[in-house]
Amino acid sequence: MYTNRISIDKDSPVPIYHQVATNIRERIMKNEWKEYEKIPSEAKLTEEYDISRVTLRQALEELKREGIINKIQGKGVFVKYNPKPFVHDFSLPTALNAKLEQSGNNIIPVLLTSSMCGPIPHVNECLKISEEENLIYIKRLFVFNNKPIGLNRSWLADSMVPKILDKPLIGNHLSTTLSINYNLTPVNIENSIQSIIPNAADMKLLNVQYTVPATFLKSISYLIDQNPLEYSETIWLGDSVKFTFNTNTMQ
């Protein structure tokens, strides 16, 4: 039996059903109930949370909309999938796209835009190219368990990747395309991270409400000769991606 009962804050502006849904989601993420396993009955859950059946059903409906649970008539409520966040390890010296490809977590990149654009001062500066050089711009949506979790924008110097727009990216993977078609493989990546609220256009692409926080990751990948290869900006949904890193104090 679950012993760490949630403490419902009935004076909070956060609706009670949302607090309950958040806690049930966390319990599923901690594997209290595994995928395809039946969760406790309405009677037991209303007793645990000290709430009405109406409030509980609102919470379960929220989880159902997210695809986390599935209601089967006459049988009960079952876990459909565990919404554990994708984990990106900053300690690994690989570019973000390569990390996604190697993760085995069924991250699906969906290509939204690929085009040539004019120079952008701060991007050209990061890539250490002339102020006049055109850029290759690629925008993709990252999907995990049929849910958008990230929105990626990447820029490359046009001179580094001639005719890259003439053919589709290999599996919509930029790193694979750069490695196979151009023999360009980054060996180092610089990251900066910031908490943000996405703008309206990005929220629409990510299919989220305005209340959802996100992590904004800026990255520059470098080749073995330390020339920049790619500048990227990625918005990760705060509840869908977890970042880890190790700090080595030995110099």
C-alpha positions as semicolon CSV with decimal commas, in nm:
position;residue;x (nm);y (nm);z (nm)
1;M;0,000;0,000;0,000
2;Y;0,117;0,349;-0,077
3;T;0,215;0,508;0,253
4;N;0,334;0,854;0,151
5;R;-0,007;1,013;0,115
6;I;-0,031;1,333;-0,080
7;S;-0,108;1,639;0,123
8;I;-0,376;1,823;-0,070
9;D;-0,352;2,197;-0,034
10;K;-0,716;2,298;-0,056
11;D;-0,623;2,666;-0,026
12;S;-0,388;2,651;-0,324
13;P;-0,487;2,820;-0,652
14;V;-0,384;2,493;-0,818
15;P;-0,702;2,286;-0,866
16;I;-0,729;1,982;-0,640
17;Y;-0,782;1,746;-0,933
18;H;-0,459;1,872;-1,092
19;Q;-0,268;1,813;-0,767
20;V;-0,402;1,457;-0,758
21;A;-0,321;1,397;-1,124
22;T;0,034;1,521;-1,064
23;N;0,080;1,282;-0,773
24;I;-0,061;0,981;-0,958
25;R;0,169;1,065;-1,251
26;E;0,467;1,074;-1,013
27;R;0,368;0,738;-0,862
28;I;0,357;0,583;-1,208
29;M;0,697;0,734;-1,290
30;K;0,836;0,573;-0,973
31;N;0,702;0,234;-1,095
32;E;0,448;0,189;-0,818
33;W;0,224;0,072;-1,100
34;K;0,390;-0,063;-1,411
35;E;0,271;-0,035;-1,771
36;Y;-0,049;-0,236;-1,836
37;E;-0,098;-0,281;-1,461
38;K;-0,430;-0,190;-1,304
39;I;-0,424;0,101;-1,059
40;P;-0,634;0,096;-0,739
41;S;-1,010;0,137;-0,754
42;E;-1,187;0,471;-0,734
43;A;-1,298;0,389;-0,380
44;K;-0,942;0,327;-0,263
45;L;-0,798;0,634;-0,437
46;T;-1,068;0,867;-0,307
47;E;-0,990;0,738;0,042
48;E;-0,615;0,785;-0,003
49;Y;-0,650;1,141;-0,130
50;D;-0,953;1,231;0,081
51;I;-1,139;1,366;-0,220
52;S;-1,471;1,311;-0,393
53;R;-1,521;1,074;-0,685
54;V;-1,599;1,372;-0,908
55;T;-1,258;1,526;-0,830
56;L;-1,081;1,193;-0,881
57;R;-1,249;1,140;-1,216
58;Q;-1,132;1,486;-1,325
59;A;-0,776;1,386;-1,231
60;L;-0,801;1,056;-1,417
61;E;-0,945;1,229;-1,722
62;E;-0,640;1,459;-1,729
63;L;-0,409;1,157;-1,723
64;K;-0,615;0,988;-1,992
65;R;-0,584;1,292;-2,219
66;E;-0,207;1,272;-2,172
67;G;-0,214;0,908;-2,278
68;I;-0,076;0,787;-1,943
69;I;-0,375;0,574;-1,843
70;N;-0,649;0,385;-2,022
71;K;-1,000;0,321;-1,892
72;I;-1,152;-0,016;-1,983
73;Q;-1,526;-0,045;-1,926
74;G;-1,605;-0,299;-1,657
75;K;-1,240;-0,369;-1,577
76;G;-1,093;-0,049;-1,435
77;V;-0,809;0,190;-1,506
78;F;-0,474;0,066;-1,638
79;V;-0,136;0,230;-1,689
80;K;-0,084;0,284;-2,062
81;Y;0,272;0,413;-2,046
82;N;0,524;0,543;-1,794
83;P;0,588;0,914;-1,858
84;K;0,946;0,904;-1,731
85;P;1,138;1,191;-1,887
86;F;1,405;1,142;-2,148
87;V;1,746;1,180;-1,977
88;H;2,017;1,379;-2,154
89;D;2,363;1,340;-2,000
90;F;2,574;1,652;-2,040
91;S;2,880;1,454;-1,928
92;L;2,894;1,267;-2,258
93;P;3,109;1,440;-2,521
94;T;2,855;1,391;-2,799
95;A;2,636;1,637;-2,982
96;L;2,273;1,652;-2,877
97;N;2,141;1,499;-3,197
98;A;2,388;1,211;-3,178
99;K;2,286;1,149;-2,817
100;L;1,923;1,124;-2,921
101;E;2,009;0,878;-3,195
102;Q;2,214;0,659;-2,960
103;S;1,966;0,663;-2,670
104;G;1,742;0,383;-2,795
105;N;1,446;0,561;-2,638
106;N;1,246;0,588;-2,961
107;I;1,300;0,961;-2,997
108;I;1,152;1,050;-3,335
109;P;1,270;1,369;-3,509
110;V;1,004;1,529;-3,728
111;L;1,135;1,773;-3,989
112;L;0,941;2,100;-3,996
113;T;1,168;2,326;-4,201
114;S;1,491;2,300;-4,400
115;S;1,604;2,600;-4,600
116;M;1,878;2,849;-4,672
117;C;1,857;3,178;-4,490
118;G;2,057;3,497;-4,484
119;P;2,325;3,566;-4,226
120;I;2,223;3,612;-3,863
121;P;2,487;3,815;-3,677
122;H;2,504;3,619;-3,352
123;V;2,482;3,282;-3,530
124;N;2,754;3,370;-3,781
125;E;2,969;3,487;-3,493
126;C;2,919;3,160;-3,302
127;L;3,007;2,961;-3,615
128;K;3,311;3,183;-3,674
129;I;3,218;3,258;-4,033
130;S;3,200;3,583;-4,228
131;E;2,917;3,824;-4,161
132;E;2,795;3,783;-4,520
133;E;2,783;3,402;-4,542
134;N;2,441;3,239;-4,578
135;L;2,322;2,974;-4,336
136;I;2,144;2,641;-4,357
137;Y;1,845;2,643;-4,122
138;I;1,678;2,323;-3,999
139;K;1,383;2,309;-3,759
140;R;1,263;1,980;-3,611
141;L;1,021;1,853;-3,350
142;F;1,139;1,574;-3,118
143;V;0,865;1,323;-3,032
144;F;0,886;1,071;-2,746
145;N;0,610;0,817;-2,682
146;N;0,391;0,996;-2,939
147;K;0,426;1,323;-2,748
148;P;0,626;1,631;-2,854
149;I;0,902;1,691;-2,599
150;G;1,139;1,926;-2,779
151;L;1,166;2,184;-3,055
152;N;1,507;2,212;-3,218
153;R;1,649;2,482;-3,446
154;S;1,990;2,427;-3,602
155;W;2,212;2,647;-3,820
156;L;2,518;2,548;-4,020
157;A;2,749;2,744;-4,248
158;D;2,641;2,696;-4,608
159;S;3,002;2,639;-4,711
160;M;3,038;2,347;-4,465
161;V;2,750;2,144;-4,608
162;P;2,715;2,209;-4,984
163;K;2,394;2,080;-5,141
164;I;2,262;1,946;-4,809
165;L;1,915;2,069;-4,906
166;D;1,915;1,866;-5,229
167;K;1,838;1,542;-5,043
168;P;1,633;1,460;-4,732
169;L;1,814;1,421;-4,400
170;I;1,886;1,055;-4,328
171;G;1,594;0,953;-4,106
172;N;1,556;1,324;-4,023
173;H;1,878;1,288;-3,820
174;L;2,116;1,577;-3,874
175;S;2,417;1,415;-3,704
176;T;2,386;1,098;-3,912
177;T;2,358;1,303;-4,231
178;L;2,664;1,512;-4,145
179;S;2,867;1,204;-4,054
180;I;2,776;0,986;-4,353
181;N;2,745;1,243;-4,630
182;Y;3,011;1,493;-4,521
183;N;3,240;1,301;-4,284
184;L;3,173;1,567;-4,019
185;T;3,156;1,436;-3,663
186;P;3,171;1,671;-3,363
187;V;3,399;1,582;-3,075
188;N;3,297;1,853;-2,832
189;I;2,989;2,056;-2,751
190;E;2,938;2,372;-2,545
191;N;2,599;2,408;-2,378
192;S;2,419;2,686;-2,197
193;I;2,088;2,625;-2,024
194;Q;1,804;2,851;-1,914
195;S;1,450;2,809;-1,780
196;I;1,188;2,977;-1,996
197;I;0,821;2,996;-2,084
198;P;0,794;2,925;-2,460
199;N;0,632;3,184;-2,685
200;A;0,285;3,125;-2,828
201;A;0,406;2,991;-3,164
202;D;0,642;2,739;-3,005
203;M;0,379;2,631;-2,753
204;K;0,145;2,555;-3,040
205;L;0,406;2,336;-3,210
206;L;0,476;2,158;-2,880
207;N;0,103;2,120;-2,812
208;V;0,124;2,260;-2,458
209;Q;-0,056;2,517;-2,246
210;Y;0,097;2,848;-2,140
211;T;0,156;2,721;-1,786
212;V;0,412;2,459;-1,890
213;P;0,775;2,553;-1,810
214;A;1,055;2,460;-2,043
215;T;1,433;2,441;-2,065
216;F;1,612;2,641;-2,333
217;L;1,938;2,481;-2,443
218;K;2,187;2,662;-2,664
219;S;2,466;2,446;-2,808
220;I;2,770;2,484;-3,029
221;S;2,935;2,166;-3,155
222;Y;3,299;2,156;-3,258
223;L;3,506;1,940;-3,491
224;I;3,839;1,789;-3,392
225;D;4,021;2,099;-3,521
226;Q;3,795;2,308;-3,290
227;N;3,614;2,472;-3,580
228;P;3,243;2,516;-3,502
229;L;3,009;2,286;-3,694
230;E;2,659;2,355;-3,570
231;Y;2,480;2,617;-3,362
232;S;2,148;2,502;-3,220
233;E;1,870;2,616;-2,992
234;T;1,639;2,356;-2,841
235;I;1,333;2,401;-2,622
236;W;1,270;2,098;-2,401
237;L;0,945;2,061;-2,209
238;G;1,019;2,080;-1,839
239;D;0,814;1,774;-1,744
240;S;0,944;1,554;-2,026
241;V;1,323;1,584;-2,019
242;K;1,573;1,553;-1,736
243;F;1,934;1,670;-1,763
244;T;2,221;1,508;-1,577
245;F;2,589;1,596;-1,556
246;N;2,894;1,507;-1,350
247;T;3,133;1,759;-1,200
248;N;3,497;1,661;-1,177
249;T;3,680;1,861;-0,911
250;M;4,015;1,708;-0,999
251;Q;4,209;1,935;-1,236
